[in-house]
PDB file of C-alpha atoms and ligand atoms in Angstrom:
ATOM      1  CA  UNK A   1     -17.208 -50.498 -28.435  1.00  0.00           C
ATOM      2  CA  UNK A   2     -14.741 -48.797 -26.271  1.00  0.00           C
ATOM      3  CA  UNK A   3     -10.807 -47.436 -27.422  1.00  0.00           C
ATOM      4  CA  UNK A   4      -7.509 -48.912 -25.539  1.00  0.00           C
ATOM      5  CA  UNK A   5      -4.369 -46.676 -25.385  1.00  0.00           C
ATOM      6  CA  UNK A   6      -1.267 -48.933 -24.768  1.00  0.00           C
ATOM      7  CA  UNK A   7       1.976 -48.165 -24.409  1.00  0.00           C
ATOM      8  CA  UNK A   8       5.770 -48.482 -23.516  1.00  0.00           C
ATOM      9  CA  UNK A   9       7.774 -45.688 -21.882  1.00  0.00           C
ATOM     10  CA  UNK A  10      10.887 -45.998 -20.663  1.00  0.00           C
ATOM     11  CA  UNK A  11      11.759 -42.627 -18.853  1.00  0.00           C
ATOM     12  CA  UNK A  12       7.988 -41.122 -18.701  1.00  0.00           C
ATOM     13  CA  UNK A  13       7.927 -39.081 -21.764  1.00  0.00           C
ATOM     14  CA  UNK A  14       5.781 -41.333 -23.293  1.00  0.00           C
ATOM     15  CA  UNK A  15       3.544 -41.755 -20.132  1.00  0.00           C
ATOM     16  CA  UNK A  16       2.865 -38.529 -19.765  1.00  0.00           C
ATOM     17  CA  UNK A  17       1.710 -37.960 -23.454  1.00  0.00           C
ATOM     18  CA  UNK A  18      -0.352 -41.366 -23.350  1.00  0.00           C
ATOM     19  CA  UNK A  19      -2.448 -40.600 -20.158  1.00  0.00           C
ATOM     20  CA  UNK A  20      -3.813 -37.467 -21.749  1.00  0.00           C
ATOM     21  CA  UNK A  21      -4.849 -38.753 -24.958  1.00  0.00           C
ATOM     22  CA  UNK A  22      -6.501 -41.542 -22.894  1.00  0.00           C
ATOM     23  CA  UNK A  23      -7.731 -38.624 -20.390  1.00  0.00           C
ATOM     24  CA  UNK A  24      -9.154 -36.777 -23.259  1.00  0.00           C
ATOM     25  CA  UNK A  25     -11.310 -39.659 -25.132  1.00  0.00           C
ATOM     26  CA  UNK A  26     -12.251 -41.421 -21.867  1.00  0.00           C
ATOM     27  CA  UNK A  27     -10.380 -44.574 -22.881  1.00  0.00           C
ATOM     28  CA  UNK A  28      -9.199 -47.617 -21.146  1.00  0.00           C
ATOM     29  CA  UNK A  29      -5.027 -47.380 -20.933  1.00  0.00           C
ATOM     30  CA  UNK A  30      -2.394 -49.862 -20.122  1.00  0.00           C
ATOM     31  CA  UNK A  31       1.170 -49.219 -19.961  1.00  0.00           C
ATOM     32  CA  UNK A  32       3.210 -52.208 -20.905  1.00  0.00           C
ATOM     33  CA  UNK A  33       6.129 -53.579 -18.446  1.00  0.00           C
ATOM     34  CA  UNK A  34       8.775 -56.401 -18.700  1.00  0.00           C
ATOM     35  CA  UNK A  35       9.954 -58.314 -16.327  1.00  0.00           C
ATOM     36  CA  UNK A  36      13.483 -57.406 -17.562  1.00  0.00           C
ATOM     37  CA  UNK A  37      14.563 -53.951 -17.042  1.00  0.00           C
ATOM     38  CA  UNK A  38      16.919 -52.298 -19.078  1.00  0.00           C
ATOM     39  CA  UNK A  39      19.720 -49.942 -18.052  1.00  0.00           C
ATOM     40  CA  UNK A  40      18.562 -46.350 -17.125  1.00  0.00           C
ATOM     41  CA  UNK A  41      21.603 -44.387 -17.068  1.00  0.00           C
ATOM     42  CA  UNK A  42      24.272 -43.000 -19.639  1.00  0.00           C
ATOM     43  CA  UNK A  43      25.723 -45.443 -22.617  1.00  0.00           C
ATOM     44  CA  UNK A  44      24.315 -48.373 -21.215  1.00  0.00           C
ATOM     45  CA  UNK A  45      20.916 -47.656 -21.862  1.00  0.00           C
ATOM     46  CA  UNK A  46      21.919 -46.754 -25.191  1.00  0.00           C
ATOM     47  CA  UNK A  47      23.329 -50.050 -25.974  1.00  0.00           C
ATOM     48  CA  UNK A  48      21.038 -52.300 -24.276  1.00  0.00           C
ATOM     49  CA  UNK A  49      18.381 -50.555 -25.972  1.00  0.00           C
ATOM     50  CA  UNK A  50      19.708 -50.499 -29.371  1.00  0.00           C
ATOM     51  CA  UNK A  51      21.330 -53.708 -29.412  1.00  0.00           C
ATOM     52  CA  UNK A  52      17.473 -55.460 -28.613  1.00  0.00           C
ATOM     53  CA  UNK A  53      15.587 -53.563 -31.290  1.00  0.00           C
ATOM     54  CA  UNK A  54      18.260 -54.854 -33.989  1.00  0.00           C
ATOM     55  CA  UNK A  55      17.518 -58.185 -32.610  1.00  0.00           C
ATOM     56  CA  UNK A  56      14.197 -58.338 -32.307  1.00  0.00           C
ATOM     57  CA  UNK A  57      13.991 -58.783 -29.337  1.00  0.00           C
ATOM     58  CA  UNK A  58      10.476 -59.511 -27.738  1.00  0.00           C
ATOM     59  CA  UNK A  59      10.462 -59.410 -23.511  1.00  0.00           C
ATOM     60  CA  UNK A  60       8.699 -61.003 -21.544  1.00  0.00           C
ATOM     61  CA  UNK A  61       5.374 -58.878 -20.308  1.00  0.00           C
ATOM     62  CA  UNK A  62       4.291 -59.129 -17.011  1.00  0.00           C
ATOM     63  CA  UNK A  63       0.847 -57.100 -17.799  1.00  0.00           C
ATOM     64  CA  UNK A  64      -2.320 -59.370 -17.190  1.00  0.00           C
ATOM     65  CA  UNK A  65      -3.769 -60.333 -20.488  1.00  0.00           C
ATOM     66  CA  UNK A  66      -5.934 -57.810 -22.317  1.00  0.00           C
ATOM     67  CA  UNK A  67      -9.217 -58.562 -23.946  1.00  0.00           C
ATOM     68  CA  UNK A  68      -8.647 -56.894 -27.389  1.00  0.00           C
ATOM     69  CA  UNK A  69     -12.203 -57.692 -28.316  1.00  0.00           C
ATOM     70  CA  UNK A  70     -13.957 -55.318 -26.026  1.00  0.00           C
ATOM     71  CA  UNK A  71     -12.025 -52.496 -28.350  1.00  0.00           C
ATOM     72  CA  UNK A  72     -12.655 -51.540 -31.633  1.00  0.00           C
ATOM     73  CA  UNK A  73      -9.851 -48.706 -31.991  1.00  0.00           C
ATOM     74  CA  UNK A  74      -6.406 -49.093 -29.894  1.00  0.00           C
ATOM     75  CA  UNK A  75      -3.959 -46.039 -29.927  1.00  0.00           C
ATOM     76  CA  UNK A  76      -0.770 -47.060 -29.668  1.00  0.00           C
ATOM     77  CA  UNK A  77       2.189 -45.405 -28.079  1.00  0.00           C
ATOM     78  CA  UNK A  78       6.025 -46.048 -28.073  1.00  0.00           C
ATOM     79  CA  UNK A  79       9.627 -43.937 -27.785  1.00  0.00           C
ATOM     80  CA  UNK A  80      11.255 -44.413 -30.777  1.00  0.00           C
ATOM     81  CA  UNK A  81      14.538 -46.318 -30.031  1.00  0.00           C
ATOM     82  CA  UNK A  82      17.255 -46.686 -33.101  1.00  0.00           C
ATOM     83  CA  UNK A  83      14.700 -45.183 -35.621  1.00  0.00           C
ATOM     84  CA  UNK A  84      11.775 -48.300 -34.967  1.00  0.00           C
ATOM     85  CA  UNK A  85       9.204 -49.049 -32.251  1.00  0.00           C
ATOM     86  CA  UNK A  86      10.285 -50.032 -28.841  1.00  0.00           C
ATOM     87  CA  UNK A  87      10.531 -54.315 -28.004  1.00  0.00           C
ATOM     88  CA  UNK A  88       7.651 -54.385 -25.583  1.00  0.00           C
ATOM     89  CA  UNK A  89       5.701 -52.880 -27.916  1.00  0.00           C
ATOM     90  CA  UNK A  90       7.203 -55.971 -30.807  1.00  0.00           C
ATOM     91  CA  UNK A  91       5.965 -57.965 -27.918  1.00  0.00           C
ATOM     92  CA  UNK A  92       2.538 -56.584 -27.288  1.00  0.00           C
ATOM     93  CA  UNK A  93       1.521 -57.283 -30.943  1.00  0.00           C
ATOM     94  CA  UNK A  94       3.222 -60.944 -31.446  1.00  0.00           C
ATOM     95  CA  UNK A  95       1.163 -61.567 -28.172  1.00  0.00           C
ATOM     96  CA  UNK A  96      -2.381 -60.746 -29.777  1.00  0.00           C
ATOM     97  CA  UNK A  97      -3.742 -61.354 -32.805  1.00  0.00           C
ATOM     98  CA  UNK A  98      -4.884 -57.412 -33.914  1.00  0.00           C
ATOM     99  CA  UNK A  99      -6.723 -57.960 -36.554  1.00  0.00           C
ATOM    100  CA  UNK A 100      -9.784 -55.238 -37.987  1.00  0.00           C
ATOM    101  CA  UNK A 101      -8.982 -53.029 -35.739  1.00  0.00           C
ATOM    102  CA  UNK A 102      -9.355 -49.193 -35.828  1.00  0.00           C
ATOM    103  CA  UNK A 103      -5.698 -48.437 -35.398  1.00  0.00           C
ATOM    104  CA  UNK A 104      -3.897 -44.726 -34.129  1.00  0.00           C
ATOM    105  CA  UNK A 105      -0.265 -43.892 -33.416  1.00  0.00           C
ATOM    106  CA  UNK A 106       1.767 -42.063 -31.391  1.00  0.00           C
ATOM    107  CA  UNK A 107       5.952 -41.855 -30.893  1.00  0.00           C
ATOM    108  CA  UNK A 108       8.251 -39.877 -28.791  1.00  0.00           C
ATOM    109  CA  UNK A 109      11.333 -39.295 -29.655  1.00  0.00           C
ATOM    110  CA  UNK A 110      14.660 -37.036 -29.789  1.00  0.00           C
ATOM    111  CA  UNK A 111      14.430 -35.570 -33.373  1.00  0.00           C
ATOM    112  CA  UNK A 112      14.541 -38.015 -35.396  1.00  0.00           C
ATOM    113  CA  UNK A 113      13.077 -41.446 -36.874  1.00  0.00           C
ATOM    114  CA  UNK A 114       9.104 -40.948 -36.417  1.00  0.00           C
ATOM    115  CA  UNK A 115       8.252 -41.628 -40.157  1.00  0.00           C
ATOM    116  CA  UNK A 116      10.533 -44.898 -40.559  1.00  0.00           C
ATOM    117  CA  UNK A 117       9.014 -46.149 -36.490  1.00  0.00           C
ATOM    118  CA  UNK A 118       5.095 -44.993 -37.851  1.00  0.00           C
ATOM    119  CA  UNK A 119       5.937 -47.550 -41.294  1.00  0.00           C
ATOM    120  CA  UNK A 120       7.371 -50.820 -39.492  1.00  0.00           C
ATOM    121  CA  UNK A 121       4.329 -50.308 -37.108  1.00  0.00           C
ATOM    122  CA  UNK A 122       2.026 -50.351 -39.965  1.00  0.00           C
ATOM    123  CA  UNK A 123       3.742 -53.255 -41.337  1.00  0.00           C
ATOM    124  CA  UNK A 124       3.836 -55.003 -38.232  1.00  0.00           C
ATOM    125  CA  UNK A 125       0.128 -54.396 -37.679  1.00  0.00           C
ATOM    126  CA  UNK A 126      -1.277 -55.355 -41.689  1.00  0.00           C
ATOM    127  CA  UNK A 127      -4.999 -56.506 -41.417  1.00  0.00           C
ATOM    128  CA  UNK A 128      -5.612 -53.334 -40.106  1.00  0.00           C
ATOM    129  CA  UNK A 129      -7.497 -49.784 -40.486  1.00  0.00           C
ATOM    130  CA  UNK A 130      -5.202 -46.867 -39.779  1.00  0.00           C
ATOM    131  CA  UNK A 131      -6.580 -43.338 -38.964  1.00  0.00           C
ATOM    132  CA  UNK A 132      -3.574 -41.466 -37.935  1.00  0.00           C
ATOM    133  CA  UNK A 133      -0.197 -40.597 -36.306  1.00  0.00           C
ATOM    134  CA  UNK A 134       1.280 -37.895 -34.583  1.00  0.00           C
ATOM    135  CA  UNK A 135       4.989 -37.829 -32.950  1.00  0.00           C
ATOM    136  CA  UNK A 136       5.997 -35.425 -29.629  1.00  0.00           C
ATOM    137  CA  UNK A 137       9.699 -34.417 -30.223  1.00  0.00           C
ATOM    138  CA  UNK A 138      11.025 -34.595 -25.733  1.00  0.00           C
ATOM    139  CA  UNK A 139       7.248 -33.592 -25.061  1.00  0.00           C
ATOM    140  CA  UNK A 140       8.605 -33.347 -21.241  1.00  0.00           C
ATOM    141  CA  UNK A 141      10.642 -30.625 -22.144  1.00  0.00           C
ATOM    142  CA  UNK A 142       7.672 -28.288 -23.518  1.00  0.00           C
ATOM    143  CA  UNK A 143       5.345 -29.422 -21.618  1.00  0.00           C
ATOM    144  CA  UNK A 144       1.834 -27.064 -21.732  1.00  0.00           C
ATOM    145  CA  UNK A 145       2.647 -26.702 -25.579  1.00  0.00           C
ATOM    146  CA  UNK A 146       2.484 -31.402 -26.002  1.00  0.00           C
ATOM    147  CA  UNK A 147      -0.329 -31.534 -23.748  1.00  0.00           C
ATOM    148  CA  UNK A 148      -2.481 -29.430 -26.101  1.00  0.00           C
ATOM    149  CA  UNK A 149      -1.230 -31.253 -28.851  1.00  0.00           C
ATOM    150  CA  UNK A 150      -1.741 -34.141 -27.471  1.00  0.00           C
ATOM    151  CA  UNK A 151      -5.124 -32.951 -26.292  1.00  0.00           C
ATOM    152  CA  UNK A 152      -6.151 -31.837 -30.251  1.00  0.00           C
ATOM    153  CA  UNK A 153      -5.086 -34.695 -31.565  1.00  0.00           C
ATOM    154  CA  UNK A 154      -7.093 -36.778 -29.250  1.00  0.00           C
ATOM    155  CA  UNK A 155      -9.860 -34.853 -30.104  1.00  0.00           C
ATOM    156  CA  UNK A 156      -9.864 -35.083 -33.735  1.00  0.00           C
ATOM    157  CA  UNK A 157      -9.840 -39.080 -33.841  1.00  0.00           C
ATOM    158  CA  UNK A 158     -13.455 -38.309 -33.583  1.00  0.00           C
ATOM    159  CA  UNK A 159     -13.960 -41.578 -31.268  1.00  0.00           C
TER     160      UNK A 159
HETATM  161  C1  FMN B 201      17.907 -47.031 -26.574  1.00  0.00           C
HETATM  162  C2  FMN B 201      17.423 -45.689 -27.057  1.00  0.00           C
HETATM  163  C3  FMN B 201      17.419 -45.412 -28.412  1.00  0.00           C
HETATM  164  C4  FMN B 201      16.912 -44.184 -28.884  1.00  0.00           C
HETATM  165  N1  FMN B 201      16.875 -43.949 -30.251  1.00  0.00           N
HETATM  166  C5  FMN B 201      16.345 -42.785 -30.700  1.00  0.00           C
HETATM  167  C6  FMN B 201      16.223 -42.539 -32.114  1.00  0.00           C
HETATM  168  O1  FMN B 201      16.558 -43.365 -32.957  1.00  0.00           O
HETATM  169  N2  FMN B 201      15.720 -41.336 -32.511  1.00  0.00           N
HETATM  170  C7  FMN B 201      15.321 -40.373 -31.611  1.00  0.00           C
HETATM  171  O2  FMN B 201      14.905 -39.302 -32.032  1.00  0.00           O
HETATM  172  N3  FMN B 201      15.384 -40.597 -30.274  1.00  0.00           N
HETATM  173  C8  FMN B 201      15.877 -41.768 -29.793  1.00  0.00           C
HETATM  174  N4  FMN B 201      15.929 -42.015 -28.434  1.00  0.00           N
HETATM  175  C9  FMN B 201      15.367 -41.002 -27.501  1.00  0.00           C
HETATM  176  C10 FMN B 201      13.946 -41.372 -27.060  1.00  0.00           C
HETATM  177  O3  FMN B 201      13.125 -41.782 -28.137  1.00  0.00           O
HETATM  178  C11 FMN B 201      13.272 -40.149 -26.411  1.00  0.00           C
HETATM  179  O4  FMN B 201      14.053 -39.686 -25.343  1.00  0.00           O
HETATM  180  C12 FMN B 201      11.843 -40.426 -25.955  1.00  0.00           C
HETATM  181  O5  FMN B 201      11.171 -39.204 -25.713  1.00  0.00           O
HETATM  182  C13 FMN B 201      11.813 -41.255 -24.688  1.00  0.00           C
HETATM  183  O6  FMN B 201      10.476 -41.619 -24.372  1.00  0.00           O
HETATM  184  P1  FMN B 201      10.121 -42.266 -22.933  1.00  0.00           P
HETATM  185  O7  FMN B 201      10.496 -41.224 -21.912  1.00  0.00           O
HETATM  186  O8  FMN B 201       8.670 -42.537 -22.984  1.00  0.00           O
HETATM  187  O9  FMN B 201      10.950 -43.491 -22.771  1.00  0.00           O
HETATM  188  C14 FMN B 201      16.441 -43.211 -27.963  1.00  0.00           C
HETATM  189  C15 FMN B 201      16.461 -43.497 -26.580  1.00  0.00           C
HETATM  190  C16 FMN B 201      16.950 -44.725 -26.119  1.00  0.00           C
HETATM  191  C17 FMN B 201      16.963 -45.018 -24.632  1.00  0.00           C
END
């Protein structure tokens, strides 16, 4: 049985965190995408943003679609947007029954809101087996010192 990191990232922090955890184990990765985009630059993107994770918003995905069973542990990546999990990510799991599944996380974010984003995850994703989190605070901005944490904690999932 193999591991799946998925993930959303909007401007590449995420990305660049998820593709070495997946380099790391050796596991499969897909990096979710809407057919919507949202505003990149200034207030806008703030709004937009926001304003769809107090909705609930779920977009449409235009990945193909994955075959959960080949995986027995998925790592799961997201920025944190207004303190939760990001909508494609909402989308991802009302779009596939994850049940019994091994079950890691991972958030980037600006300083704030990991804890409260790692608990609606876990709520959002009951049935499961958790092993562990781990949030990168900008990990763009620092980036030897969030590769080797992201490298550790890849490491330690013992996989
Ligand atoms: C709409 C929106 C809402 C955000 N809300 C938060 C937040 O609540 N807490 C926080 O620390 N950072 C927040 N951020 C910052 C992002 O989580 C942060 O920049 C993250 O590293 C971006 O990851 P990405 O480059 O993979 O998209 C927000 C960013 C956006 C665009």
């Amino acid at each position: 049985m193999s591991t799946l990191v998925v993930y959303f990232s909007f401007t590449g922090s995420t990305k660049f965190v998820a593709e070495k955890i997946a380099e790391t184990i050796g596991a499969d990765i897909t990096e979710l995408k809407t057919s919507k985009n949202y505003p990149t630059e200034g207030f806008r993107k703030y709004f937009w943003g926001g304003k769809s994770v107090i909705f609930g918003d779920e977009p449409k995905l235009i990945n193909d679609p994955i075959d959960l069973n080949k995986y027995e542990t998925i790592i799961i990546g997201t920025p944190i947007w207004a303190g939760s999990f990001t909508p494609p990510i909402k989308s991802f799991i009302s779009q596939n029954k994850i049940q019994g599944k091994r079950i890691a996380l991972f958030a980037s974010h600006a300083g704030g809101g990991a804890q409260k984003c790692f608990t609606k995850l876990k709520k959002e994703l009951s049935g499961n087996e958790f092993l562990c989190e781990i949030d990168f605070v900008e990990p763009k901005k620092s980036l030897e010192e969030n590769l080797s944490k992201a490298v550790s904690w890849a490491k330690g999932l013992a996989i």
